[in-house]
PDB file of C-alpha atoms in Angstrom:
ATOM      1  CA  MET S  13     -11.422  -7.405  15.963  1.00  0.00           C
ATOM      2  CA  TYR S  14     -11.523  -5.808  12.611  1.00  0.00           C
ATOM      3  CA  LYS S  15     -12.925  -7.251  10.010  1.00  0.00           C
ATOM      4  CA  ASN S  16     -11.345  -6.243   6.544  1.00  0.00           C
ATOM      5  CA  ILE S  17      -8.340  -4.705   6.761  1.00  0.00           C
ATOM      6  CA  LEU S  18      -6.353  -3.793   4.454  1.00  0.00           C
ATOM      7  CA  VAL S  19      -2.642  -3.089   4.040  1.00  0.00           C
ATOM      8  CA  PRO S  20      -0.696  -1.400   1.316  1.00  0.00           C
ATOM      9  CA  VAL S  21       2.261  -1.998   0.079  1.00  0.00           C
ATOM     10  CA  SER S  22       5.510  -0.008  -0.238  1.00  0.00           C
ATOM     11  CA  PHE S  23       8.584  -1.960  -1.733  1.00  0.00           C
ATOM     12  CA  GLU S  24      10.875   1.038  -1.140  1.00  0.00           C
ATOM     13  CA  ALA S  25      13.963  -0.095   1.397  1.00  0.00           C
ATOM     14  CA  ASP S  26      12.887   1.241   5.216  1.00  0.00           C
ATOM     15  CA  ARG S  27       9.248  -0.949   5.184  1.00  0.00           C
ATOM     16  CA  ASN S  28       8.827  -3.498   6.459  1.00  0.00           C
ATOM     17  CA  ALA S  29       5.834  -4.272   5.030  1.00  0.00           C
ATOM     18  CA  LYS S  30       6.073  -8.484   6.765  1.00  0.00           C
ATOM     19  CA  ALA S  31       5.685  -6.487  10.075  1.00  0.00           C
ATOM     20  CA  ALA S  32       2.767  -4.348   8.837  1.00  0.00           C
ATOM     21  CA  MET S  33       0.609  -8.021   8.336  1.00  0.00           C
ATOM     22  CA  ALA S  34       1.932  -8.829  10.725  1.00  0.00           C
ATOM     23  CA  VAL S  35      -0.152  -6.288  12.519  1.00  0.00           C
ATOM     24  CA  ALA S  36      -2.832  -7.041  10.294  1.00  0.00           C
ATOM     25  CA  GLN S  37      -2.898 -10.751  11.506  1.00  0.00           C
ATOM     26  CA  LYS S  38      -3.204  -9.978  14.598  1.00  0.00           C
ATOM     27  CA  LEU S  39      -5.116  -7.901  15.446  1.00  0.00           C
ATOM     28  CA  GLY S  40      -7.839  -9.262  13.015  1.00  0.00           C
ATOM     29  CA  GLY S  41      -8.023 -11.887  14.413  1.00  0.00           C
ATOM     30  CA  GLN S  42      -8.383 -15.832  11.979  1.00  0.00           C
ATOM     31  CA  ASP S  43     -11.789 -13.974  10.929  1.00  0.00           C
ATOM     32  CA  ALA S  44     -10.718 -11.571   9.304  1.00  0.00           C
ATOM     33  CA  LYS S  45     -10.586 -10.552   5.952  1.00  0.00           C
ATOM     34  CA  ILE S  46      -6.900  -9.396   4.821  1.00  0.00           C
ATOM     35  CA  THR S  47      -5.114  -7.245   1.760  1.00  0.00           C
ATOM     36  CA  CYS S  48      -1.858  -6.983   0.788  1.00  0.00           C
ATOM     37  CA  MET S  49      -2.319  -3.164  -1.663  1.00  0.00           C
ATOM     38  CA  HIS S  50       0.017  -2.397  -3.722  1.00  0.00           C
ATOM     39  CA  VAL S  51      -0.258   1.023  -6.177  1.00  0.00           C
ATOM     40  CA  MET S  52       1.580   1.040  -8.661  1.00  0.00           C
ATOM     41  CA  GLU S  53       2.349   5.057  -9.711  1.00  0.00           C
ATOM     42  CA  HIS S  54       1.460   6.511 -13.260  1.00  0.00           C
ATOM     43  CA  LEU S  55       4.363   7.239 -15.402  1.00  0.00           C
ATOM     44  CA  PRO S  56       4.563  10.404 -17.415  1.00  0.00           C
ATOM     45  CA  ARG S  57       3.655  10.013 -20.490  1.00  0.00           C
ATOM     46  CA  TYR S  58       7.332  11.965 -22.074  1.00  0.00           C
ATOM     47  CA  ALA S  59       8.809   9.289 -19.418  1.00  0.00           C
ATOM     48  CA  THR S  60       7.406   5.530 -20.249  1.00  0.00           C
ATOM     49  CA  GLU S  61       9.273   6.725 -23.768  1.00  0.00           C
ATOM     50  CA  TYR S  62      12.579   6.053 -22.458  1.00  0.00           C
ATOM     51  CA  LEU S  63      12.093   2.469 -20.834  1.00  0.00           C
ATOM     52  CA  PRO S  64      12.571  -0.213 -22.540  1.00  0.00           C
ATOM     53  CA  ALA S  65       9.726  -2.211 -24.106  1.00  0.00           C
ATOM     54  CA  GLY S  66       8.029  -3.904 -21.673  1.00  0.00           C
ATOM     55  CA  HIS S  67       9.658  -2.626 -18.273  1.00  0.00           C
ATOM     56  CA  LEU S  68       6.329  -1.881 -16.591  1.00  0.00           C
ATOM     57  CA  GLU S  69       4.621  -4.681 -18.218  1.00  0.00           C
ATOM     58  CA  ASN S  70       7.792  -6.573 -16.272  1.00  0.00           C
ATOM     59  CA  THR S  71       7.417  -4.914 -12.911  1.00  0.00           C
ATOM     60  CA  LYS S  72       4.079  -5.564 -12.514  1.00  0.00           C
ATOM     61  CA  ALA S  73       4.713  -8.805 -12.782  1.00  0.00           C
ATOM     62  CA  GLU S  74       7.305  -8.972 -10.110  1.00  0.00           C
ATOM     63  CA  ILE S  75       5.254  -6.585  -8.116  1.00  0.00           C
ATOM     64  CA  ILE S  76       2.851  -9.173  -7.970  1.00  0.00           C
ATOM     65  CA  GLN S  77       5.048 -12.228  -7.618  1.00  0.00           C
ATOM     66  CA  ALA S  78       5.841 -10.556  -5.079  1.00  0.00           C
ATOM     67  CA  LEU S  79       2.587  -9.920  -3.234  1.00  0.00           C
ATOM     68  CA  LEU S  80       1.306 -12.645  -3.567  1.00  0.00           C
ATOM     69  CA  ALA S  81       4.137 -14.564  -2.150  1.00  0.00           C
ATOM     70  CA  LEU S  82       4.184 -12.251   1.015  1.00  0.00           C
ATOM     71  CA  ALA S  83      -0.333 -13.185   1.569  1.00  0.00           C
ATOM     72  CA  ALA S  84       1.068 -17.300   1.192  1.00  0.00           C
ATOM     73  CA  GLU S  85       2.315 -16.181   4.322  1.00  0.00           C
ATOM     74  CA  THR S  86      -0.515 -15.131   5.614  1.00  0.00           C
ATOM     75  CA  PRO S  87      -3.669 -17.013   6.338  1.00  0.00           C
ATOM     76  CA  GLY S  88      -6.684 -15.650   3.945  1.00  0.00           C
ATOM     77  CA  ALA S  89      -4.879 -12.250   2.242  1.00  0.00           C
ATOM     78  CA  ALA S  90      -5.399 -11.741  -1.195  1.00  0.00           C
ATOM     79  CA  SER S  91      -2.898  -9.648  -2.494  1.00  0.00           C
ATOM     80  CA  LEU S  92      -3.839  -6.430  -5.544  1.00  0.00           C
ATOM     81  CA  VAL S  93      -2.545  -4.755  -7.613  1.00  0.00           C
ATOM     82  CA  LEU S  94      -4.346  -0.738  -8.964  1.00  0.00           C
ATOM     83  CA  GLU S  95      -2.611   1.841 -10.949  1.00  0.00           C
ATOM     84  CA  GLY S  96      -3.101   5.946  -9.244  1.00  0.00           C
ATOM     85  CA  ALA S  97      -1.505   8.180  -6.692  1.00  0.00           C
ATOM     86  CA  PRO S  98      -0.914   5.985  -3.648  1.00  0.00           C
ATOM     87  CA  SER S  99      -3.085   7.596  -1.066  1.00  0.00           C
ATOM     88  CA  ARG S 100      -5.996   8.756  -2.808  1.00  0.00           C
ATOM     89  CA  THR S 101      -6.367   5.086  -4.295  1.00  0.00           C
ATOM     90  CA  ILE S 102      -5.932   3.471  -0.646  1.00  0.00           C
ATOM     91  CA  LEU S 103      -8.437   5.792   0.613  1.00  0.00           C
ATOM     92  CA  ASP S 104     -10.067   4.826  -2.089  1.00  0.00           C
ATOM     93  CA  HIS S 105     -10.705   1.535  -1.949  1.00  0.00           C
ATOM     94  CA  ALA S 106     -11.044   1.484   2.322  1.00  0.00           C
ATOM     95  CA  LYS S 107     -13.848   3.910   1.568  1.00  0.00           C
ATOM     96  CA  ASN S 108     -14.834   2.036  -1.550  1.00  0.00           C
ATOM     97  CA  ASN S 109     -14.447  -1.138   0.459  1.00  0.00           C
ATOM     98  CA  ASN S 110     -16.137  -1.164   3.985  1.00  0.00           C
ATOM     99  CA  VAL S 111     -12.120  -1.333   4.675  1.00  0.00           C
ATOM    100  CA  ASP S 112     -12.307  -0.984   9.334  1.00  0.00           C
ATOM    101  CA  LEU S 113      -8.275  -0.682   9.394  1.00  0.00           C
ATOM    102  CA  ILE S 114      -5.059   0.489   7.581  1.00  0.00           C
ATOM    103  CA  VAL S 115      -2.503  -1.433   8.386  1.00  0.00           C
ATOM    104  CA  ILE S 116       0.671   1.175   6.445  1.00  0.00           C
ATOM    105  CA  ALA S 117       4.459   0.978   7.412  1.00  0.00           C
ATOM    106  CA  GLY S 118       5.951   4.466   7.108  1.00  0.00           C
ATOM    107  CA  HIS S 119       9.760   5.201   8.250  1.00  0.00           C
ATOM    108  CA  GLN S 120      11.682   8.053  10.100  1.00  0.00           C
ATOM    109  CA  PRO S 121      10.294  11.805   8.887  1.00  0.00           C
ATOM    110  CA  GLY S 122      11.757  14.135   6.617  1.00  0.00           C
ATOM    111  CA  VAL S 123      11.863  17.948   6.330  1.00  0.00           C
ATOM    112  CA  GLN S 124      10.141  17.403   2.922  1.00  0.00           C
ATOM    113  CA  ASP S 125       7.482  15.183   4.309  1.00  0.00           C
ATOM    114  CA  TYR S 126       6.169  18.359   6.343  1.00  0.00           C
ATOM    115  CA  LEU S 127       6.376  20.056   3.275  1.00  0.00           C
ATOM    116  CA  LEU S 128       4.782  17.804   0.597  1.00  0.00           C
ATOM    117  CA  GLY S 129       3.088  15.033   2.977  1.00  0.00           C
ATOM    118  CA  SER S 130       4.064  11.018   3.173  1.00  0.00           C
ATOM    119  CA  THR S 131       1.358   8.322   1.829  1.00  0.00           C
ATOM    120  CA  ALA S 132       0.978   7.136   4.797  1.00  0.00           C
ATOM    121  CA  ALA S 133       0.938  10.407   6.346  1.00  0.00           C
ATOM    122  CA  LYS S 134      -1.680  11.003   3.896  1.00  0.00           C
ATOM    123  CA  VAL S 135      -3.965   8.175   4.312  1.00  0.00           C
ATOM    124  CA  VAL S 136      -4.461   9.104   8.507  1.00  0.00           C
ATOM    125  CA  ARG S 137      -5.371  11.965   7.975  1.00  0.00           C
ATOM    126  CA  HIS S 138      -8.279  11.274   5.318  1.00  0.00           C
ATOM    127  CA  ALA S 139      -9.086   7.915   6.260  1.00  0.00           C
ATOM    128  CA  HIS S 140     -13.145   7.231   7.182  1.00  0.00           C
ATOM    129  CA  CYS S 141     -11.610   3.959   9.393  1.00  0.00           C
ATOM    130  CA  ALA S 142      -9.210   3.469  12.115  1.00  0.00           C
ATOM    131  CA  VAL S 143      -6.082   3.579  10.566  1.00  0.00           C
ATOM    132  CA  HIS S 144      -2.472   2.378  12.848  1.00  0.00           C
ATOM    133  CA  VAL S 145       1.230   3.733  11.618  1.00  0.00           C
ATOM    134  CA  ILE S 146       4.071   0.342  11.602  1.00  0.00           C
ATOM    135  CA  ARG S 147       7.713   2.315  11.522  1.00  0.00           C
TER     136      ARG S 147
END
């Protein structure tokens, strides 16, 4: 059984965060520390100038509420919102916090993923620990 599990959460329509949390709970058992995490990407300054006032703060508050609700469904789970490049932030957090399993929801790859690579693919390739991908 795994002891410290990270579940990166994306709120895109084709990702199944609840399934990822359920798998994390099964693989960790009752004593595992499970952290569901969302990474907010930095937007270029020129793009933020066109957003309504308070948009980023409101979005972050909505994400925090959604993560809290998701974590509440899993006993002992915690939530975390970080900012940065998703794959790098996930990998850095996992390494710096002694995560022994990452459970990440992926999607069916398209041509663009073969050229650029999705977040899940980058995490699988570069993680120092086990990675379980949910489709």
